[in-house]
Coordinates of N, CA and C and ligand atoms in Angstrom, one line a residue:
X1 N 0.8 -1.2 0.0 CA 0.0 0.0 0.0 C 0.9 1.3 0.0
X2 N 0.3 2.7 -0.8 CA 1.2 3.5 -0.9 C 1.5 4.2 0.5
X3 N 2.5 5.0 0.6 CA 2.0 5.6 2.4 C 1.6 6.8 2.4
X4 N 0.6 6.5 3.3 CA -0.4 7.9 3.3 C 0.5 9.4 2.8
X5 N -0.1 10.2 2.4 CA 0.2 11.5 2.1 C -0.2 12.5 3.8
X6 N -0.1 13.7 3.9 CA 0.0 14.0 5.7 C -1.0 14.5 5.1
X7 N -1.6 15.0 4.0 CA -3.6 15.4 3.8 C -4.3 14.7 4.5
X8 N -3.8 12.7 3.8 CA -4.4 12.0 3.9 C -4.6 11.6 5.8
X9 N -3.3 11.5 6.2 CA -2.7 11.1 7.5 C -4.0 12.5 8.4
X10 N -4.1 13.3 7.9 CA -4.3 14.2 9.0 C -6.1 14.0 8.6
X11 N -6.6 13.7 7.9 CA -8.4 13.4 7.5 C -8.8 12.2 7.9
X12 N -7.7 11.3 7.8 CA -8.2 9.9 8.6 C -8.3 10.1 10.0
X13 N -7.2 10.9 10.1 CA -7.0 11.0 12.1 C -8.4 11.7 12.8
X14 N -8.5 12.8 11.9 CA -9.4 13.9 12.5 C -10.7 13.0 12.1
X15 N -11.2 12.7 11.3 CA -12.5 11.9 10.8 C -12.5 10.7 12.1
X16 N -11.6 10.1 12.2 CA -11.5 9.2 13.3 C -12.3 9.6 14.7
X17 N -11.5 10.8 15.4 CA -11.5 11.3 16.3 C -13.2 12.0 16.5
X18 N -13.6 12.5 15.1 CA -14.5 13.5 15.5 C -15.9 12.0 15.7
X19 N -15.7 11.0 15.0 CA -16.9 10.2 15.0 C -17.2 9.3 16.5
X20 N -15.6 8.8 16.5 CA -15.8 8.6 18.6 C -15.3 9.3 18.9
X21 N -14.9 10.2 19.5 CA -14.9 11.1 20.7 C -15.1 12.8 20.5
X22 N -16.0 13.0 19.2 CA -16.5 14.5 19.7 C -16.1 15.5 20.5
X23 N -17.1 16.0 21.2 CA -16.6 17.2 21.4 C -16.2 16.7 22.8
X24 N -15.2 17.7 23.4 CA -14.4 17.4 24.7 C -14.4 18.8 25.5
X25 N -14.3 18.6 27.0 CA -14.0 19.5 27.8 C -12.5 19.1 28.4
X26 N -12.0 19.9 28.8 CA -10.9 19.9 30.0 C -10.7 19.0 31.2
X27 N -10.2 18.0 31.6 CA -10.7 17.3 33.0 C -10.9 18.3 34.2
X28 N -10.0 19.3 34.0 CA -9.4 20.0 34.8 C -11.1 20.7 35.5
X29 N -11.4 20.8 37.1 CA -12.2 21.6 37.6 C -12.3 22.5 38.0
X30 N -13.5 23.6 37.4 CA -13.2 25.2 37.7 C -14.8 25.7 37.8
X31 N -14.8 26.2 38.2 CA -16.4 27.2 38.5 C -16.5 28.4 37.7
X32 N -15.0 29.1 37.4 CA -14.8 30.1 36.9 C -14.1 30.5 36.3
X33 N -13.4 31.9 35.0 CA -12.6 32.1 34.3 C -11.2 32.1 35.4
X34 N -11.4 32.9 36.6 CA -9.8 33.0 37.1 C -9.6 31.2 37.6
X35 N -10.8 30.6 38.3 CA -10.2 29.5 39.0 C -9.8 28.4 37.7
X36 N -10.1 28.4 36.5 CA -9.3 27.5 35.4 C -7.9 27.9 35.2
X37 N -8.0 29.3 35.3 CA -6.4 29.9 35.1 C -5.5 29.1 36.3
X38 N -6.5 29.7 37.5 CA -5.5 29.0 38.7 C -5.1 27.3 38.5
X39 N -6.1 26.4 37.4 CA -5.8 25.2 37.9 C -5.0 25.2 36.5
X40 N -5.1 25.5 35.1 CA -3.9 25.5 34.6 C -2.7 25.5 35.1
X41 N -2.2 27.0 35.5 CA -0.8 27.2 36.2 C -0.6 26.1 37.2
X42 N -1.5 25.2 37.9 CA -1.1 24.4 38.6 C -0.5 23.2 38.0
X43 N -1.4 22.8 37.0 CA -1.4 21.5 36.3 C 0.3 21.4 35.3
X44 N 0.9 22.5 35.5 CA 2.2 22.3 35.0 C 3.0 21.5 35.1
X45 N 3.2 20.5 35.0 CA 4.6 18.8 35.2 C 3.8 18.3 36.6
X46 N 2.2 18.3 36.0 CA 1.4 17.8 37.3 C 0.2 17.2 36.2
X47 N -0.3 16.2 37.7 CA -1.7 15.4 36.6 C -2.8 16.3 37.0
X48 N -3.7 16.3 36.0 CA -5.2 16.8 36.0 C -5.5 16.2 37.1
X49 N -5.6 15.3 37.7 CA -6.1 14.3 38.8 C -5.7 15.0 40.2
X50 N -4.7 15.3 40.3 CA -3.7 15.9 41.3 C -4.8 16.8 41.7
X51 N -4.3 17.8 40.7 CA -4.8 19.3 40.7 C -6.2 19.0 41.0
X52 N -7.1 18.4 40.6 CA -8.7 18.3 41.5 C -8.7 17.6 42.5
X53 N -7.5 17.0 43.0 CA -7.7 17.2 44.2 C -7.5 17.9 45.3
X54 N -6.7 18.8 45.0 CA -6.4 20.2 45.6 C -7.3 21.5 45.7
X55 N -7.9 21.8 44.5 CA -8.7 22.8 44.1 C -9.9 22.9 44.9
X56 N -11.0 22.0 44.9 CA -11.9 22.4 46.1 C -11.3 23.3 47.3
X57 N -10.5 22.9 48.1 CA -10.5 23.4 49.2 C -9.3 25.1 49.0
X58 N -8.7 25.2 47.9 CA -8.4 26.4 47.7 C -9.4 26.9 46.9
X59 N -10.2 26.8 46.3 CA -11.0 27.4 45.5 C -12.0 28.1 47.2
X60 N -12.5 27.1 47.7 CA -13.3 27.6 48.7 C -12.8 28.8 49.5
X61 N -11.3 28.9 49.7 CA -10.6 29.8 50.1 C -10.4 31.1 49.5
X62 N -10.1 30.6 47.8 CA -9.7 31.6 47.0 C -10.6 31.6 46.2
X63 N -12.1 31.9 46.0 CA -12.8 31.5 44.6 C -12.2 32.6 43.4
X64 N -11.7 33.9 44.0 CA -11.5 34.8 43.0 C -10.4 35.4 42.7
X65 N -10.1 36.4 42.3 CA -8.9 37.1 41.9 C -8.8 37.7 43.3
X66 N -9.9 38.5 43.5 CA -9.9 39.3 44.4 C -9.4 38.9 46.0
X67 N -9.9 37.7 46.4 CA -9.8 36.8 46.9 C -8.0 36.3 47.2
X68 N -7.7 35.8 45.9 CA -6.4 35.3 45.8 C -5.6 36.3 46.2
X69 N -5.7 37.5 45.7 CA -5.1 38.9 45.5 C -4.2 39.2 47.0
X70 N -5.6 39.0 47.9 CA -5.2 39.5 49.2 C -4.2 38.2 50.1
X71 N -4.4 37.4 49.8 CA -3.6 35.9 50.2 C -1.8 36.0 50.7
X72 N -1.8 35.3 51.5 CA -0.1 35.7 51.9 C 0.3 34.2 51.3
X73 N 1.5 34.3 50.7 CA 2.1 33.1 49.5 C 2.0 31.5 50.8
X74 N 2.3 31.8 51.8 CA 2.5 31.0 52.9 C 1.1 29.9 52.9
X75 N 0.0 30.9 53.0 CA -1.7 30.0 53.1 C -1.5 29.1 51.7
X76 N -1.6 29.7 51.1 CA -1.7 29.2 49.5 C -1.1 28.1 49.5
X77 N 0.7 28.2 49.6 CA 1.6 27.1 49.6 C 1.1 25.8 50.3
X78 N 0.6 26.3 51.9 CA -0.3 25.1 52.2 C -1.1 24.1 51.6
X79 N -1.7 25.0 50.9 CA -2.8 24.0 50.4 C -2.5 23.5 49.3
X80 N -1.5 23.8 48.3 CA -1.0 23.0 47.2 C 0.3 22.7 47.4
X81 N 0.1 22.3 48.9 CA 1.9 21.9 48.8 C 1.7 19.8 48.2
X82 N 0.8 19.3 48.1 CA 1.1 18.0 47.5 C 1.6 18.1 45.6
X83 N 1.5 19.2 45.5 CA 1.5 19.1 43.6 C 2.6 19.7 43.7
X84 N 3.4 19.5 42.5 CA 4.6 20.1 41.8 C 5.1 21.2 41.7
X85 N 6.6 21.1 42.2 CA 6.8 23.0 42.6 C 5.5 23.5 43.1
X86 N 5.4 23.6 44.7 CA 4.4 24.0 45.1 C 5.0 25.7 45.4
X87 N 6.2 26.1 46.4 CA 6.3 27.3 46.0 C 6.5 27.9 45.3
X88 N 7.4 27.7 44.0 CA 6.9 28.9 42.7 C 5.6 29.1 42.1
X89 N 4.7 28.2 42.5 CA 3.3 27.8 42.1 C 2.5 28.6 43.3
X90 N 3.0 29.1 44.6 CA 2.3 29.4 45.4 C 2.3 31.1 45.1
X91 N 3.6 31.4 44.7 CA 3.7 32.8 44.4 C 3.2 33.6 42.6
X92 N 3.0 32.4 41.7 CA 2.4 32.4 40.9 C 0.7 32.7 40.6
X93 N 0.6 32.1 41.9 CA -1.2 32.2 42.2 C -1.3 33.6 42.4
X94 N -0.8 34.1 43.6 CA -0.8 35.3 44.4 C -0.2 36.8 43.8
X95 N 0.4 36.3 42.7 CA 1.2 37.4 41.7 C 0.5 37.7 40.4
X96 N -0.2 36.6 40.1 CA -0.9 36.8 39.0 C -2.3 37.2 40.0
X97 N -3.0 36.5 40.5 CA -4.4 37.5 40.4 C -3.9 38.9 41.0
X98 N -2.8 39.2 41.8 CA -2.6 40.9 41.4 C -2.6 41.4 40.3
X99 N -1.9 40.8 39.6 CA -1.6 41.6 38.4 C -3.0 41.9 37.6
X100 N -4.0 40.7 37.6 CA -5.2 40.8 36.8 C -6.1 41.7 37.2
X101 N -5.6 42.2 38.9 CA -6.7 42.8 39.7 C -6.1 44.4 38.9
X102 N -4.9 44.3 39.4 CA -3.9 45.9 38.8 C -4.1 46.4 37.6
X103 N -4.1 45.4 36.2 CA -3.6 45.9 34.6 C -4.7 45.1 33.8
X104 N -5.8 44.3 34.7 CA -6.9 43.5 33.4 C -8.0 43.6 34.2
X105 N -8.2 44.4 35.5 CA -9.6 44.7 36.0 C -10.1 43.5 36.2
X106 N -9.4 42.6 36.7 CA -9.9 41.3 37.7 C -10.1 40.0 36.5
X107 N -10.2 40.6 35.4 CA -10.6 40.3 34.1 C -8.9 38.9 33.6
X108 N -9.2 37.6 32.8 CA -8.6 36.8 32.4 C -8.6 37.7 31.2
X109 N -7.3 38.5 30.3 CA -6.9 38.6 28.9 C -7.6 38.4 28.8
X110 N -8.4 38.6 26.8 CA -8.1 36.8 25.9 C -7.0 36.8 24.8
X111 N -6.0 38.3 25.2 CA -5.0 37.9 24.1 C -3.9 37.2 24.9
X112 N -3.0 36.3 23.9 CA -2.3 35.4 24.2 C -1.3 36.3 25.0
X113 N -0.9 37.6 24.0 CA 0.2 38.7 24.6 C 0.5 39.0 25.9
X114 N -0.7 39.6 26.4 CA -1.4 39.7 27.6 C -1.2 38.5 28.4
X115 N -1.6 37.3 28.2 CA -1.7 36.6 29.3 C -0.1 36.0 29.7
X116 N 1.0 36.2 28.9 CA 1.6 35.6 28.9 C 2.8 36.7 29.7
X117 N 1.9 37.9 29.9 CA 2.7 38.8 30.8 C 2.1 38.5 32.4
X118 N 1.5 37.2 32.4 CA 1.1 37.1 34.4 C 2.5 35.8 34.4
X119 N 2.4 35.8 36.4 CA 3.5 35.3 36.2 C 3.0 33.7 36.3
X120 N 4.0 33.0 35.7 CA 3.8 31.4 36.0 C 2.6 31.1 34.3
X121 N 2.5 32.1 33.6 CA 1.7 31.8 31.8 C 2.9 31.8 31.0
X122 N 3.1 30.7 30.6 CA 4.3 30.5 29.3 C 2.9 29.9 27.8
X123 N 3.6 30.1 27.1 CA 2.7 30.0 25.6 C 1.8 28.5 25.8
X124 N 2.3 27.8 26.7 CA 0.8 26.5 26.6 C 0.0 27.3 27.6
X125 N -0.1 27.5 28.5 CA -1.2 27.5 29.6 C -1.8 28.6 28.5
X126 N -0.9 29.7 28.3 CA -1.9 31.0 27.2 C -3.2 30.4 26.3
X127 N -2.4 28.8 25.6 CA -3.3 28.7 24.6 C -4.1 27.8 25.3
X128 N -4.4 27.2 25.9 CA -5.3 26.4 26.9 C -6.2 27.3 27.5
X129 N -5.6 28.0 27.8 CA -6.9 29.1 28.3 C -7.7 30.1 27.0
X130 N -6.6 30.3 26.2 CA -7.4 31.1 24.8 C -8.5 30.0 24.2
X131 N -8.4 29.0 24.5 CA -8.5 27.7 23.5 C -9.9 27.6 24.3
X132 N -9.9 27.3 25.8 CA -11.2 26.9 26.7 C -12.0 27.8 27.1
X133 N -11.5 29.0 27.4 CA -12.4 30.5 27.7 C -12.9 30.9 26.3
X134 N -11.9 31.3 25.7 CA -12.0 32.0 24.7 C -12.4 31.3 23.3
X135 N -12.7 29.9 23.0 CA -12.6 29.1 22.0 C -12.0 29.7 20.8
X136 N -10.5 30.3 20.9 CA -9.9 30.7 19.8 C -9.0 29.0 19.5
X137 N -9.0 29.2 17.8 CA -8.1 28.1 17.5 C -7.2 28.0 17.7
X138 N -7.0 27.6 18.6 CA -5.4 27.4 19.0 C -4.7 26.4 20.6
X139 N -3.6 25.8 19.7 CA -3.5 24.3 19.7 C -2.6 24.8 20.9
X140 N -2.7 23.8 22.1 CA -1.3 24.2 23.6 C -0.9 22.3 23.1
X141 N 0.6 22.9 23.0 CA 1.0 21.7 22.5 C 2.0 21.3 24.0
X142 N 1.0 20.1 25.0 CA 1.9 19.4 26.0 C 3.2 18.8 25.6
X143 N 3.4 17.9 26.4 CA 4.1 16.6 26.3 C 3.0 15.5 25.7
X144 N 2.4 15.2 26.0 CA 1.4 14.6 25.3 C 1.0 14.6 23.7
X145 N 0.5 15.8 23.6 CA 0.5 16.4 22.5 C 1.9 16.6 21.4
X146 N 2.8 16.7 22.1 CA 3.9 16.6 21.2 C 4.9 15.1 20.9
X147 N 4.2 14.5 22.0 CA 4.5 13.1 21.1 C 3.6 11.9 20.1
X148 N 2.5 12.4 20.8 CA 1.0 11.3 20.4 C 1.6 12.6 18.5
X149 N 1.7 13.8 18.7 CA 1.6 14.1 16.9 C 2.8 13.7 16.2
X150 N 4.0 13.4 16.8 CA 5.0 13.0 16.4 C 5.1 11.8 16.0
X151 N 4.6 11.1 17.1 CA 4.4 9.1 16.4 C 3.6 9.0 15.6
X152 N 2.2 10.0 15.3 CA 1.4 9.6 14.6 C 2.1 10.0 12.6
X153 N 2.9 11.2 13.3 CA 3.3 11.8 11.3 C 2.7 13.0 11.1
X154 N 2.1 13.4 12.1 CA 1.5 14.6 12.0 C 1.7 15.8 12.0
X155 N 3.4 16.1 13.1 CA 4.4 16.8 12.7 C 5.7 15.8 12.8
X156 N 6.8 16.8 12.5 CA 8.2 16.6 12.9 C 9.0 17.5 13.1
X157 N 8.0 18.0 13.5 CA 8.8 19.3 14.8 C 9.3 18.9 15.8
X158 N 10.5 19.5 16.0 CA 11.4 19.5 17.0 C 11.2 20.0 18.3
X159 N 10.2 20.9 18.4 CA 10.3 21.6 19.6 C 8.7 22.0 19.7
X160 N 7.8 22.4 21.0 CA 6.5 22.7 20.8 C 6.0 23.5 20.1
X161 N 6.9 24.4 19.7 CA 6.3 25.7 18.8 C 6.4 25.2 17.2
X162 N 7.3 24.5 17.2 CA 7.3 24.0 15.5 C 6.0 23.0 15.6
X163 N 6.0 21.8 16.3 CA 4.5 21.0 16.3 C 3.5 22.1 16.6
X164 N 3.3 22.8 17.4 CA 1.7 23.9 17.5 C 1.0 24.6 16.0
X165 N 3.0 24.8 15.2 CA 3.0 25.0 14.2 C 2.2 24.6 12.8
X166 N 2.2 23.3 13.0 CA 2.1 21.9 11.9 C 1.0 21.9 12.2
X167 N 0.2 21.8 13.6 CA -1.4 21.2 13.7 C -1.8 22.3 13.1
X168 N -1.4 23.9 13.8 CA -2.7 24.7 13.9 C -2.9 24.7 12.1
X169 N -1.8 24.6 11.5 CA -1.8 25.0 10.0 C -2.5 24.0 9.4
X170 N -3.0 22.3 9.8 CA -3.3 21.2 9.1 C -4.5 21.1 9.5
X171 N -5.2 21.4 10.9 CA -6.1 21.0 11.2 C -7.5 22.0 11.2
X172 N -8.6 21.9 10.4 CA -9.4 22.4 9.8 C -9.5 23.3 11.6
X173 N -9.9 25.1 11.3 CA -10.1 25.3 12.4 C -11.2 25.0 13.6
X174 N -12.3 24.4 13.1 CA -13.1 24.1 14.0 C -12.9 23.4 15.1
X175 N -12.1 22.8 14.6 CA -11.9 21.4 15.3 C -10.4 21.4 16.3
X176 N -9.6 22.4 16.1 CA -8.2 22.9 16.7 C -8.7 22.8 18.1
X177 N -9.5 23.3 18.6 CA -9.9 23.1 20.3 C -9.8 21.9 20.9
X178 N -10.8 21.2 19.7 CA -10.8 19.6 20.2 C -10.0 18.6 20.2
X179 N -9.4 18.9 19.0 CA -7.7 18.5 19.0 C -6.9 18.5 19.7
X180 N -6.7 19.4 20.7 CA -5.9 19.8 21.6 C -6.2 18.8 23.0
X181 N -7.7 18.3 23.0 CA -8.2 17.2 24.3 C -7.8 16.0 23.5
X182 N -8.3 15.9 21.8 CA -8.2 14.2 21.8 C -6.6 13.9 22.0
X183 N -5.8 15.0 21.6 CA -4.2 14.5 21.4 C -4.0 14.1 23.0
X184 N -4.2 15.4 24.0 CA -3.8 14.8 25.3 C -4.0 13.5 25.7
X185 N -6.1 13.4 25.6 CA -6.4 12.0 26.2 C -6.0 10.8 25.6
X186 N -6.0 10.8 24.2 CA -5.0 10.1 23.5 C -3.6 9.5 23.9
X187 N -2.7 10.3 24.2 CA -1.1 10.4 24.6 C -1.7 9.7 26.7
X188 N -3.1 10.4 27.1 CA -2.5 10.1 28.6 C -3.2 8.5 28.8
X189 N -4.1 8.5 28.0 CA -4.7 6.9 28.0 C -4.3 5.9 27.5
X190 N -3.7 6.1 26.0 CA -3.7 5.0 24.5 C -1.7 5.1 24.3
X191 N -1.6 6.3 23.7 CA -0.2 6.3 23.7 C 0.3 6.7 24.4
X192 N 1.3 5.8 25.3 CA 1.4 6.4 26.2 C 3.3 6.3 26.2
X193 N 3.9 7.3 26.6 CA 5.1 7.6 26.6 C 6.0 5.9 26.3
X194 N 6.1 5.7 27.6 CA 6.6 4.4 27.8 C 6.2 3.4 27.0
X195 N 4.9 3.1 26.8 CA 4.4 2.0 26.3 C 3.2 2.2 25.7
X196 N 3.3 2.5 24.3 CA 2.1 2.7 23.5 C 1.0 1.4 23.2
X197 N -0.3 1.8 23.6 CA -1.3 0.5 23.6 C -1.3 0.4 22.5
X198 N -0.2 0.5 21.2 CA -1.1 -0.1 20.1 C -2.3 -0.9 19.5
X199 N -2.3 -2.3 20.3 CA -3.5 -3.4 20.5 C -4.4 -2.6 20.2
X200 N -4.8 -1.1 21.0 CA -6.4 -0.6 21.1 C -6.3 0.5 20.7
X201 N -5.4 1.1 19.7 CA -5.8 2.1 19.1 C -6.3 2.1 18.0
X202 N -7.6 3.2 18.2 CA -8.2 3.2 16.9 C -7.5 4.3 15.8
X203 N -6.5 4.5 15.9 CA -6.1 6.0 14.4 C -4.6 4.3 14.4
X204 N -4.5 3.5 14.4 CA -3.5 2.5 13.9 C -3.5 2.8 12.7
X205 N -4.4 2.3 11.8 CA -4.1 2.5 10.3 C -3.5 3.5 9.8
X206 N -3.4 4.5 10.5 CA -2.7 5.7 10.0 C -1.9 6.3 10.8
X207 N -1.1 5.6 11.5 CA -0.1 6.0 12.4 C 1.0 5.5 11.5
X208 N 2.0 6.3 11.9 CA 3.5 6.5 11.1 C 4.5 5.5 12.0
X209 N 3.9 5.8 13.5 CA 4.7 4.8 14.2 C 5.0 3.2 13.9
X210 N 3.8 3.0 13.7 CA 3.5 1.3 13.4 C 3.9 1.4 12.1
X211 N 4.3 2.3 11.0 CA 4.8 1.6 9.5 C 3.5 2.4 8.4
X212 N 2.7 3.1 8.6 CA 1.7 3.4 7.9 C 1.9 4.6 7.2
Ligands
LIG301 S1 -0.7 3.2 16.9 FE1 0.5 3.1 18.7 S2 2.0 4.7 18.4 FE2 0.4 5.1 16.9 S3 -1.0 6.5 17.9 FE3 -1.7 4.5 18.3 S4 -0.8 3.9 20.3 FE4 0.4 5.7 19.5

């Protein structure tokens, strides 16, 4: 058989994806624009899992900017001291909702520019939040995401910004949001770093990994 063309590779994948698993949310839990921001910056070299387990009881504490604002880094650190880098994560919380309170009127951006001037927002959380508040097209390319598109042929980008590069430009924009969940749950369920379930994946036929 010839081997797919990356048109081809990228219509089988997405046709795949949109027939079982449609549309997708975030695992991540939030009540609100600031408290997703707060559980993004958390969720940094941390599991989605973690992070809700922590968030109830800081959220109750902190549901808001305003809230957060007034917080001494010490309370905060408390309560997310089980997740990853808990103090630059504690001062992250407490520096950004100032800053939103000071230069965005309590207000989440929705430009990427902007958000990526709070502290502890580097260009994935920006587009994770552009992407889930704001349903702008645009792809936050994990660890996850940059290997599940690498094995599959989707890019060969070397670095996240060359892969962010390759989807946003291949993948029809409607669907760039949802892309951004199937690749993660994809890479955190099916392919997985260590040990890819090939046996049960359904985009096999057209994965690069396996020879296709
Ligand atoms: S076939 Fe294997 S390597 Fe390819 S996407 Fe599926 S699990 Fe990953």
């Amino acid at each position: 058989m010839a081997r797919l063309t990356l048109k081809q590779r990228y219509r089988h994948i997405i046709d795949w994806f949109v027939a079982n698993k449609g549309i997708q949310q975030t695992e991540l839990a939030y009540a609100n624009d600031f408290q997703l921001l707060v559980a993004v910056i958390l969720s940094a070299q941390c599991t989605d899992k973690r992070v809700n387990i922590v968030t109830p009881a800081l959220f109750e504490k902190y549901p808001d900017a305003e809230t957060m604002a007034e917080a001494r880094y010490e309370d905060v650190l408390e309560l997310i001291k089980s997740i990853s880098y808990p103090n630059s994560k504690s001062r992250y919380l407490v520096d950004t909702a100032r800053q939103l309170i000071e230069d965005f009127g309590g207000r989440v951006p929705e430009s990427i520019d902007k958000m990526m001037m709070l502290p502890g927002v580097g260009r994935k959380t920006a587009n994770v939040i552009a992407s889930v508040l704001y349903k702008q097209p645009r792809m936050a390319v994990d660890t996850h995401v940059f290997r599940v598109s690498r094995r599959l042929g989707l890019s060969e980008g070397k670095t996240p910004l060359q892969v962010e590069t390759d989807l946003t430009a291949n993948i029809p924009k409607q669907y760039i949001a949802d892309a951004h969940h199937w690749l993660i749950l994809h890479g955190r369920y099916v392919c997985q770093a260590r040990r890819p379930h090939c046996e049960e994946c359904g985009i096999y036929d057209w994965c690069r990994y396996v020879g296709n």
